[in-house]
Coordinates of C-alpha atoms in Angstrom, one line a residue:
M1 CA 44.7 36.0 122.2
A2 CA 43.4 39.1 123.5
R3 CA 46.2 42.1 124.0
P4 CA 46.3 43.6 127.3
L5 CA 44.5 46.7 128.1
R6 CA 46.2 50.2 127.6
I7 CA 44.9 52.7 129.6
A8 CA 46.0 56.2 128.5
F9 CA 45.7 60.1 129.5
E10 CA 47.5 62.7 130.2
G11 CA 49.7 62.8 133.6
A12 CA 49.3 59.0 134.3
F13 CA 52.0 57.2 135.8
Y14 CA 52.6 53.4 134.8
H15 CA 54.9 50.6 136.2
I16 CA 56.7 48.8 132.8
T17 CA 58.3 45.8 132.9
A18 CA 59.8 44.2 129.5
R19 CA 61.1 40.6 129.4
G20 CA 63.5 38.7 127.1
N21 CA 61.9 36.2 124.5
E22 CA 61.7 32.8 126.6
R23 CA 63.1 34.8 130.0
R24 CA 66.6 35.1 127.7
K25 CA 69.3 37.7 128.6
I26 CA 68.3 41.1 127.0
F27 CA 71.8 42.5 128.8
L28 CA 75.1 40.5 127.7
S29 CA 77.4 43.4 128.8
H30 CA 78.3 46.3 130.3
R31 CA 78.0 48.1 127.0
D32 CA 74.4 46.4 126.5
Y33 CA 73.1 48.6 129.9
Q34 CA 75.1 52.0 128.8
K35 CA 72.8 51.2 125.1
F36 CA 69.8 50.7 126.7
L37 CA 70.5 54.1 128.9
S38 CA 71.5 55.9 125.8
Y39 CA 68.1 54.7 124.1
L40 CA 66.0 55.4 127.2
T41 CA 67.3 58.8 127.4
D42 CA 66.4 59.9 124.0
A43 CA 62.4 58.4 123.9
L44 CA 62.6 60.2 127.4
H45 CA 63.3 63.4 125.7
K46 CA 61.7 62.6 122.1
Y47 CA 58.2 61.9 123.9
G48 CA 58.5 64.3 126.9
V49 CA 57.7 61.3 129.5
I50 CA 59.0 61.7 133.0
L51 CA 61.0 58.6 134.4
H52 CA 61.2 57.9 138.3
A53 CA 62.6 54.9 138.7
F54 CA 64.5 52.1 137.0
V55 CA 66.1 49.2 137.7
L56 CA 67.5 46.9 134.8
M57 CA 68.3 43.1 135.7
T58 CA 69.9 40.4 132.9
N59 CA 66.7 39.3 131.4
H60 CA 64.1 41.9 131.9
Y61 CA 63.7 45.8 133.0
H62 CA 61.5 47.7 135.4
L63 CA 60.6 51.5 134.8
I64 CA 57.9 53.5 135.9
V65 CA 57.4 56.8 133.9
E66 CA 54.7 59.4 133.9
T67 CA 53.5 60.7 130.2
P68 CA 52.5 64.1 130.4
K69 CA 51.2 63.5 126.8
A70 CA 49.6 60.4 127.0
N71 CA 51.6 58.5 124.8
L72 CA 53.1 55.7 126.4
S73 CA 52.9 53.6 123.6
S74 CA 54.8 55.5 121.0
F75 CA 57.5 56.1 123.8
M76 CA 57.8 52.3 124.0
H77 CA 57.7 51.2 120.8
S78 CA 60.6 53.5 120.0
L79 CA 62.7 52.7 123.0
N80 CA 62.2 48.6 122.3
S81 CA 62.6 49.1 119.1
A82 CA 66.2 51.1 119.1
Y83 CA 67.2 48.4 121.7
T84 CA 66.2 45.7 119.5
T85 CA 67.8 47.1 116.4
Y86 CA 71.0 47.3 118.2
F87 CA 71.0 43.9 120.0
N88 CA 70.5 42.3 116.8
I89 CA 73.1 44.0 115.1
K90 CA 75.7 43.4 117.7
R91 CA 74.9 39.8 118.0
K92 CA 74.0 39.0 114.4
R93 CA 70.5 38.0 115.1
S94 CA 67.4 38.2 113.9
G95 CA 63.7 38.2 115.4
H96 CA 62.1 39.1 118.6
L97 CA 64.1 40.3 121.6
F98 CA 61.3 41.3 123.7
Q99 CA 58.7 38.6 124.9
G100 CA 55.7 40.0 123.6
R101 CA 54.6 43.5 124.3
Y102 CA 55.8 45.1 127.6
K103 CA 53.3 45.0 130.9
S104 CA 52.3 48.2 131.7
L105 CA 50.4 48.8 134.9
L106 CA 48.7 52.5 135.8
I107 CA 49.5 53.5 139.1
D108 CA 47.5 55.8 141.6
A109 CA 51.0 57.8 142.3
D110 CA 49.4 59.5 145.5
N111 CA 49.2 55.6 147.4
Y112 CA 51.5 53.7 145.8
L113 CA 54.2 55.4 143.7
L114 CA 56.5 55.3 146.4
E115 CA 56.0 51.8 147.7
L116 CA 56.3 50.4 144.2
S117 CA 59.8 52.7 143.5
R118 CA 61.1 50.8 146.8
Y119 CA 59.7 47.1 145.5
I120 CA 61.8 47.9 142.1
H121 CA 64.8 49.0 143.4
L122 CA 65.3 46.0 145.6
N123 CA 64.8 43.8 142.5
P124 CA 68.6 43.0 143.1
V125 CA 68.2 42.6 146.3
R126 CA 65.9 40.4 145.9
A127 CA 67.6 38.0 142.9
G128 CA 70.7 37.7 145.3
I129 CA 73.1 39.6 143.2
T130 CA 73.8 41.7 145.9
G131 CA 73.2 42.3 149.7
K132 CA 72.7 46.5 149.5
P133 CA 71.0 48.0 146.4
E134 CA 73.3 51.0 146.3
D135 CA 75.7 48.5 145.2
Y136 CA 73.8 47.6 142.0
R137 CA 75.1 50.0 138.9
Y138 CA 72.2 49.6 136.9
S139 CA 69.1 51.3 138.7
S140 CA 68.3 54.7 140.0
Y141 CA 68.6 54.0 143.6
R142 CA 72.4 55.7 143.9
A143 CA 70.5 58.6 142.4
Y144 CA 68.2 58.8 145.1
I145 CA 70.5 58.3 147.9
L146 CA 73.6 60.5 146.7
P147 CA 72.1 63.9 145.4
K148 CA 75.3 64.9 143.2
E149 CA 74.9 61.4 141.6
E150 CA 74.7 62.2 137.8
T151 CA 71.1 60.2 136.4
I152 CA 68.4 60.6 134.0
N153 CA 65.3 60.2 136.2
F154 CA 63.4 63.0 137.9
R155 CA 63.8 62.3 142.4
D156 CA 61.9 65.4 143.0
L157 CA 58.6 63.8 143.9
L158 CA 59.6 60.7 145.8
W159 CA 62.2 62.9 147.8
N160 CA 59.2 65.3 148.6
M161 CA 57.1 61.7 149.7
V162 CA 59.4 60.8 152.1
G163 CA 61.0 64.1 153.5
K164 CA 59.9 66.8 155.7
E165 CA 62.0 69.0 153.9
E166 CA 64.2 68.9 150.6
K167 CA 67.4 68.3 152.2
D168 CA 66.2 65.2 153.9
G169 CA 64.9 63.3 150.7
P170 CA 68.1 61.4 150.0
R171 CA 68.5 59.9 154.4
S172 CA 64.6 59.7 154.6
Y173 CA 64.7 57.2 151.0
R174 CA 67.4 55.2 152.0
E175 CA 65.8 55.0 155.4
F176 CA 62.9 53.6 153.7
V177 CA 64.3 51.4 151.0
E178 CA 66.5 49.7 153.0
T179 CA 64.6 49.0 156.6
A180 CA 62.1 47.0 153.7
I181 CA 65.4 44.8 153.6
R182 CA 64.9 43.6 157.3
D183 CA 60.9 43.8 157.7
Q184 CA 60.5 42.3 154.4
P185 CA 56.6 44.4 153.4
K186 CA 54.1 43.1 151.3
D187 CA 54.9 42.9 147.5
P188 CA 52.6 45.9 146.7
L189 CA 51.8 44.0 142.9
Q190 CA 49.2 41.8 145.0
K191 CA 46.9 44.6 145.2
I192 CA 46.5 45.0 141.3
Y193 CA 43.0 45.5 140.1
G194 CA 41.8 44.0 136.5
G195 CA 45.7 42.8 136.1
V196 CA 46.0 46.7 135.0
I197 CA 45.5 48.9 137.8
L198 CA 47.5 49.5 140.9
G199 CA 45.3 52.0 143.2
G200 CA 42.9 52.3 145.8
E201 CA 39.1 52.3 145.2
R202 CA 38.7 55.7 144.7
F203 CA 41.5 55.9 142.2
I204 CA 39.7 52.4 140.7
Q205 CA 36.9 54.4 140.4
E206 CA 38.0 57.6 138.5
V207 CA 39.8 55.6 136.1
L208 CA 36.8 53.3 135.3
K209 CA 34.8 56.4 134.6
R210 CA 37.4 58.0 132.6
L211 CA 37.4 55.1 130.0
N212 CA 34.1 55.0 130.1
D213 CA 33.7 58.5 129.0
Q214 CA 36.7 57.9 126.2
D215 CA 34.5 55.0 125.1
I216 CA 31.4 56.8 124.5
Q217 CA 33.8 59.5 122.8
K218 CA 34.7 57.0 120.3
K219 CA 31.7 55.4 119.9
E220 CA 30.6 59.6 119.2
V221 CA 33.5 59.6 116.7
S222 CA 32.7 56.6 115.1
H223 CA 28.8 57.3 114.4
R224 CA 29.7 60.4 112.7
R225 CA 32.2 58.8 110.5
D226 CA 29.3 56.3 109.8
L227 CA 27.0 59.3 108.7
E228 CA 29.3 61.1 106.5
S229 CA 30.2 57.7 104.5
I230 CA 26.4 57.5 104.0
A231 CA 26.0 61.0 103.2
P232 CA 26.1 62.3 99.5
D233 CA 28.6 64.8 98.3
I234 CA 27.5 68.1 97.2
D235 CA 27.5 66.9 93.4
E236 CA 25.1 64.4 94.2
I237 CA 22.8 66.7 95.6
V238 CA 22.7 68.8 93.1
D239 CA 22.3 66.4 90.4
L240 CA 19.0 65.2 93.0
V241 CA 18.4 68.7 92.8
G242 CA 18.0 69.2 88.4
I243 CA 16.5 66.2 88.2
Q244 CA 13.8 66.7 91.0
F245 CA 13.2 70.2 89.7
K246 CA 13.8 69.9 86.5
I247 CA 16.5 72.3 85.8
S248 CA 20.1 72.2 84.9
K249 CA 23.0 72.1 87.3
E250 CA 24.1 75.3 86.4
N251 CA 21.1 76.8 87.2
V252 CA 21.1 74.9 90.6
Q253 CA 24.6 76.3 91.3
A254 CA 23.7 79.5 90.4
T255 CA 21.1 80.0 92.9
S256 CA 22.4 78.4 95.9

């Protein structure tokens, strides 16, 4: 089975999901959630990734991240490997913790970031765990509605999307999210293109063009490497010149 396409470029936004193997629980205690958030914090700092929202459920998690350095794969490998090692040692087990590779969805941030953040923050409500998203401890929602709440995620971007003024951000974001509990808007993930992009038509075309340009660059590099692999080195050239003109190798090098 082919691996899902990974689209990587500087400044890209992603919705990340990772599930437990066979949908088993990946968090069994409060300590597990804390350790995961600790590893997440470390990975964010190490790779310069910006976290905009998260929710940790019992058998999976959601992240919304931004990658200024186009290094999503390295970031995710570090995070999931660190947590898997911790979990396996603590539970005296071995093998895979997560179900295959994580799923990454490229986001058109201008049009879908706000809507998608609401979707993941309401996960505990849809799952019937709580009636109020702020009562769920393992998400970034409380940090958005309580400005003094300590958090590892960057909040200003979403606040600016809902509030006319900076001070309106927390109140406006709460209203934006909690209105959806009553109105139940459509699932934004139903609008995915090709299984990997959530965006409008213009955004999709820009991404496809970027992918095409990257593919051309890869082919050029590959072609250059092919040429280099068949080209003779300098010693071979010297030998050929010497044979052709019946002069010694030393004289060829002396005249070069």
